[in-house]
Amino acid sequence: MRWKGGRSGGGVEDRRGMSGGAIAAGGGGIAIIVAIAAYFLGIDPNVASGIANQITGGGAQQREGTFGTPGDEEGLFVDKIGANINDVWTATYGDSYSPPAAVVIYEGGTGTACGQGQAAMGPFYCPGDRKVYLDLSFWRELDNLGAGNTEAARAYVLAHEFGHHMQVLNGRSQQVQQAQRSLGQEDGNRYSVALELQADCYAGVWAVNAPKVSDNQVAFEAGDLEAGLRAANAIGDDTLQKRSSGRVVPEAFTHGSSAQRMEWLQRGFQTGDPAVCDGTFAGL
Ligand SMILES: [Zn+2]
């Protein structure tokens, strides 16, 4: 993947090295995988904030970190990819788009408006403070999940979380929450799946448009779409369920099957048109 020539300024808030890990991240591989099955690329915001609130009893306060472009390569990657994602959506939507309040890089645990964030939750977006949360140790987890710790996989994860930010701006997130209030668990889950697949689709739309807003300095190169698809395949609900319990329960899907996640990432990439991503809600 090409990214080093991209512009900086992706809105990183660096909380690494700060205390705030009130809840230690679980150490066991199985515990982490189960947590990731529930949370990974998180986010039905309702569920996420609900569970987090059970843990902490409400939004957790956290001292702000350092805003600016990190000096290390991993932090720089997040900053430059974030800047490029913002540029793509600004080019598409103009003033209707505004960047997330921050992309918070943290270690172990940190306070969010949605409750205590933990590394074991995987990357997530909190609508309450409009920030993306990311513990960079998750990149190593990508390998454990069979997703492949590639730059393209990392970029896909980031763009997916920015997709959830888009859904707050365009009202999809609120529509889903509204619909889920009057639905049972199974039907509610279908809305979560539609929301998650739409975020995957947005990630594909971002990836194919990245070079256009960066003078070709940020771009998927040969093999990168495949790497992204491999990651999408590895984090499908059916694949994660098989890993954690050995069986597949489609009614409990919240993010979509591996096949669906790959399909929508690819569809976004092939069309480059975010309107196409509304298709995940067809039939609901
Ligand atoms: Zn998600």
JSON list of C-alpha atoms in Angstrom, two decimals, residues 41 89 156 159-160 163 167 172 190-209 220 225 228-233 235-237 253-284:
[
{"chain": "A", "resi": 41, "resn": "LEU", "atom": "CA", "xyz": [-15.20, -3.30, 14.18]},
{"chain": "A", "resi": 89, "resn": "TRP", "atom": "CA", "xyz": [-15.49, 12.22, 2.16]},
{"chain": "A", "resi": 156, "resn": "TYR", "atom": "CA", "xyz": [-9.74, -1.20, 5.88]},
{"chain": "A", "resi": 159, "resn": "ALA", "atom": "CA", "xyz": [-12.01, 3.24, 7.01]},
{"chain": "A", "resi": 160, "resn": "HIS", "atom": "CA", "xyz": [-14.73, 0.97, 8.41]},
{"chain": "A", "resi": 163, "resn": "GLY", "atom": "CA", "xyz": [-17.83, 4.66, 8.01]},
{"chain": "A", "resi": 167, "resn": "GLN", "atom": "CA", "xyz": [-23.55, 6.94, 9.52]},
{"chain": "A", "resi": 172, "resn": "ARG", "atom": "CA", "xyz": [-28.33, 5.93, 9.34]},
{"chain": "A", "resi": 190, "resn": "ARG", "atom": "CA", "xyz": [-30.45, -7.70, 10.88]},
{"chain": "A", "resi": 191, "resn": "TYR", "atom": "CA", "xyz": [-30.29, -3.91, 11.15]},
{"chain": "A", "resi": 192, "resn": "SER", "atom": "CA", "xyz": [-26.90, -4.15, 12.86]},
{"chain": "A", "resi": 193, "resn": "VAL", "atom": "CA", "xyz": [-25.67, -6.31, 10.01]},
{"chain": "A", "resi": 194, "resn": "ALA", "atom": "CA", "xyz": [-26.92, -3.79, 7.44]},
{"chain": "A", "resi": 195, "resn": "LEU", "atom": "CA", "xyz": [-25.11, -0.99, 9.29]},
{"chain": "A", "resi": 196, "resn": "GLU", "atom": "CA", "xyz": [-21.86, -2.96, 9.52]},
{"chain": "A", "resi": 197, "resn": "LEU", "atom": "CA", "xyz": [-21.92, -4.04, 5.88]},
{"chain": "A", "resi": 198, "resn": "GLN", "atom": "CA", "xyz": [-22.57, -0.46, 4.86]},
{"chain": "A", "resi": 199, "resn": "ALA", "atom": "CA", "xyz": [-19.44, 0.56, 6.78]},
{"chain": "A", "resi": 200, "resn": "ASP", "atom": "CA", "xyz": [-17.51, -2.15, 4.91]},
{"chain": "A", "resi": 201, "resn": "CYS", "atom": "CA", "xyz": [-18.87, -0.81, 1.64]},
{"chain": "A", "resi": 202, "resn": "TYR", "atom": "CA", "xyz": [-17.84, 2.74, 2.60]},
{"chain": "A", "resi": 203, "resn": "ALA", "atom": "CA", "xyz": [-14.33, 1.40, 3.27]},
{"chain": "A", "resi": 204, "resn": "GLY", "atom": "CA", "xyz": [-14.22, 0.06, -0.28]},
{"chain": "A", "resi": 205, "resn": "VAL", "atom": "CA", "xyz": [-15.47, 3.35, -1.70]},
{"chain": "A", "resi": 206, "resn": "TRP", "atom": "CA", "xyz": [-12.77, 5.16, 0.25]},
{"chain": "A", "resi": 207, "resn": "ALA", "atom": "CA", "xyz": [-10.00, 2.83, -0.93]},
{"chain": "A", "resi": 208, "resn": "VAL", "atom": "CA", "xyz": [-10.71, 3.27, -4.63]},
{"chain": "A", "resi": 209, "resn": "ASN", "atom": "CA", "xyz": [-11.04, 7.05, -4.31]},
{"chain": "A", "resi": 220, "resn": "PHE", "atom": "CA", "xyz": [-4.18, 0.44, -2.81]},
{"chain": "A", "resi": 225, "resn": "LEU", "atom": "CA", "xyz": [-7.73, -5.29, -2.29]},
{"chain": "A", "resi": 228, "resn": "GLY", "atom": "CA", "xyz": [-8.53, -6.26, 2.54]},
{"chain": "A", "resi": 229, "resn": "LEU", "atom": "CA", "xyz": [-10.87, -9.03, 1.41]},
{"chain": "A", "resi": 230, "resn": "ARG", "atom": "CA", "xyz": [-8.85, -11.56, 3.34]},
{"chain": "A", "resi": 231, "resn": "ALA", "atom": "CA", "xyz": [-9.35, -9.46, 6.46]},
{"chain": "A", "resi": 232, "resn": "ALA", "atom": "CA", "xyz": [-13.09, -9.09, 5.77]},
{"chain": "A", "resi": 233, "resn": "ASN", "atom": "CA", "xyz": [-13.29, -12.85, 5.32]},
{"chain": "A", "resi": 235, "resn": "ILE", "atom": "CA", "xyz": [-13.88, -11.27, 10.66]},
{"chain": "A", "resi": 236, "resn": "GLY", "atom": "CA", "xyz": [-17.20, -12.46, 9.30]},
{"chain": "A", "resi": 237, "resn": "ASP", "atom": "CA", "xyz": [-19.61, -13.54, 12.03]},
{"chain": "A", "resi": 253, "resn": "PHE", "atom": "CA", "xyz": [-24.99, -12.31, 13.39]},
{"chain": "A", "resi": 254, "resn": "THR", "atom": "CA", "xyz": [-24.37, -8.63, 14.06]},
{"chain": "A", "resi": 255, "resn": "HIS", "atom": "CA", "xyz": [-21.73, -7.78, 11.44]},
{"chain": "A", "resi": 256, "resn": "GLY", "atom": "CA", "xyz": [-22.50, -10.10, 8.53]},
{"chain": "A", "resi": 257, "resn": "SER", "atom": "CA", "xyz": [-21.04, -13.33, 7.24]},
{"chain": "A", "resi": 258, "resn": "SER", "atom": "CA", "xyz": [-17.58, -13.53, 5.73]},
{"chain": "A", "resi": 259, "resn": "ALA", "atom": "CA", "xyz": [-19.10, -13.74, 2.27]},
{"chain": "A", "resi": 260, "resn": "GLN", "atom": "CA", "xyz": [-21.25, -10.66, 2.88]},
{"chain": "A", "resi": 261, "resn": "ARG", "atom": "CA", "xyz": [-18.39, -8.62, 4.29]},
{"chain": "A", "resi": 262, "resn": "MET", "atom": "CA", "xyz": [-16.19, -9.43, 1.33]},
{"chain": "A", "resi": 263, "resn": "GLU", "atom": "CA", "xyz": [-19.03, -8.75, -1.09]},
{"chain": "A", "resi": 264, "resn": "TRP", "atom": "CA", "xyz": [-19.75, -5.27, 0.26]},
{"chain": "A", "resi": 265, "resn": "LEU", "atom": "CA", "xyz": [-16.14, -4.23, 0.59]},
{"chain": "A", "resi": 266, "resn": "GLN", "atom": "CA", "xyz": [-15.67, -5.27, -3.01]},
{"chain": "A", "resi": 267, "resn": "ARG", "atom": "CA", "xyz": [-18.86, -3.63, -4.19]},
{"chain": "A", "resi": 268, "resn": "GLY", "atom": "CA", "xyz": [-17.77, -0.33, -2.68]},
{"chain": "A", "resi": 269, "resn": "PHE", "atom": "CA", "xyz": [-14.37, -0.67, -4.28]},
{"chain": "A", "resi": 270, "resn": "GLN", "atom": "CA", "xyz": [-15.73, -1.57, -7.71]},
{"chain": "A", "resi": 271, "resn": "THR", "atom": "CA", "xyz": [-18.34, 1.19, -7.89]},
{"chain": "A", "resi": 272, "resn": "GLY", "atom": "CA", "xyz": [-16.62, 3.94, -5.90]},
{"chain": "A", "resi": 273, "resn": "ASP", "atom": "CA", "xyz": [-20.12, 5.19, -5.18]},
{"chain": "A", "resi": 274, "resn": "PRO", "atom": "CA", "xyz": [-21.30, 5.53, -1.57]},
{"chain": "A", "resi": 275, "resn": "ALA", "atom": "CA", "xyz": [-24.96, 5.55, -2.68]},
{"chain": "A", "resi": 276, "resn": "VAL", "atom": "CA", "xyz": [-24.51, 1.91, -3.65]},
{"chain": "A", "resi": 277, "resn": "CYS", "atom": "CA", "xyz": [-23.80, 1.17, 0.01]},
{"chain": "A", "resi": 278, "resn": "ASP", "atom": "CA", "xyz": [-27.43, 1.92, 0.92]},
{"chain": "A", "resi": 279, "resn": "GLY", "atom": "CA", "xyz": [-28.12, -1.44, -0.70]},
{"chain": "A", "resi": 280, "resn": "THR", "atom": "CA", "xyz": [-27.23, -3.21, 2.55]},
{"chain": "A", "resi": 281, "resn": "PHE", "atom": "CA", "xyz": [-30.58, -1.97, 3.90]},
{"chain": "A", "resi": 282, "resn": "ALA", "atom": "CA", "xyz": [-32.61, -3.31, 0.96]},
{"chain": "A", "resi": 283, "resn": "GLY", "atom": "CA", "xyz": [-35.38, -5.58, 2.14]},
{"chain": "A", "resi": 284, "resn": "LEU", "atom": "CA", "xyz": [-35.38, -4.34, 5.72]}
]
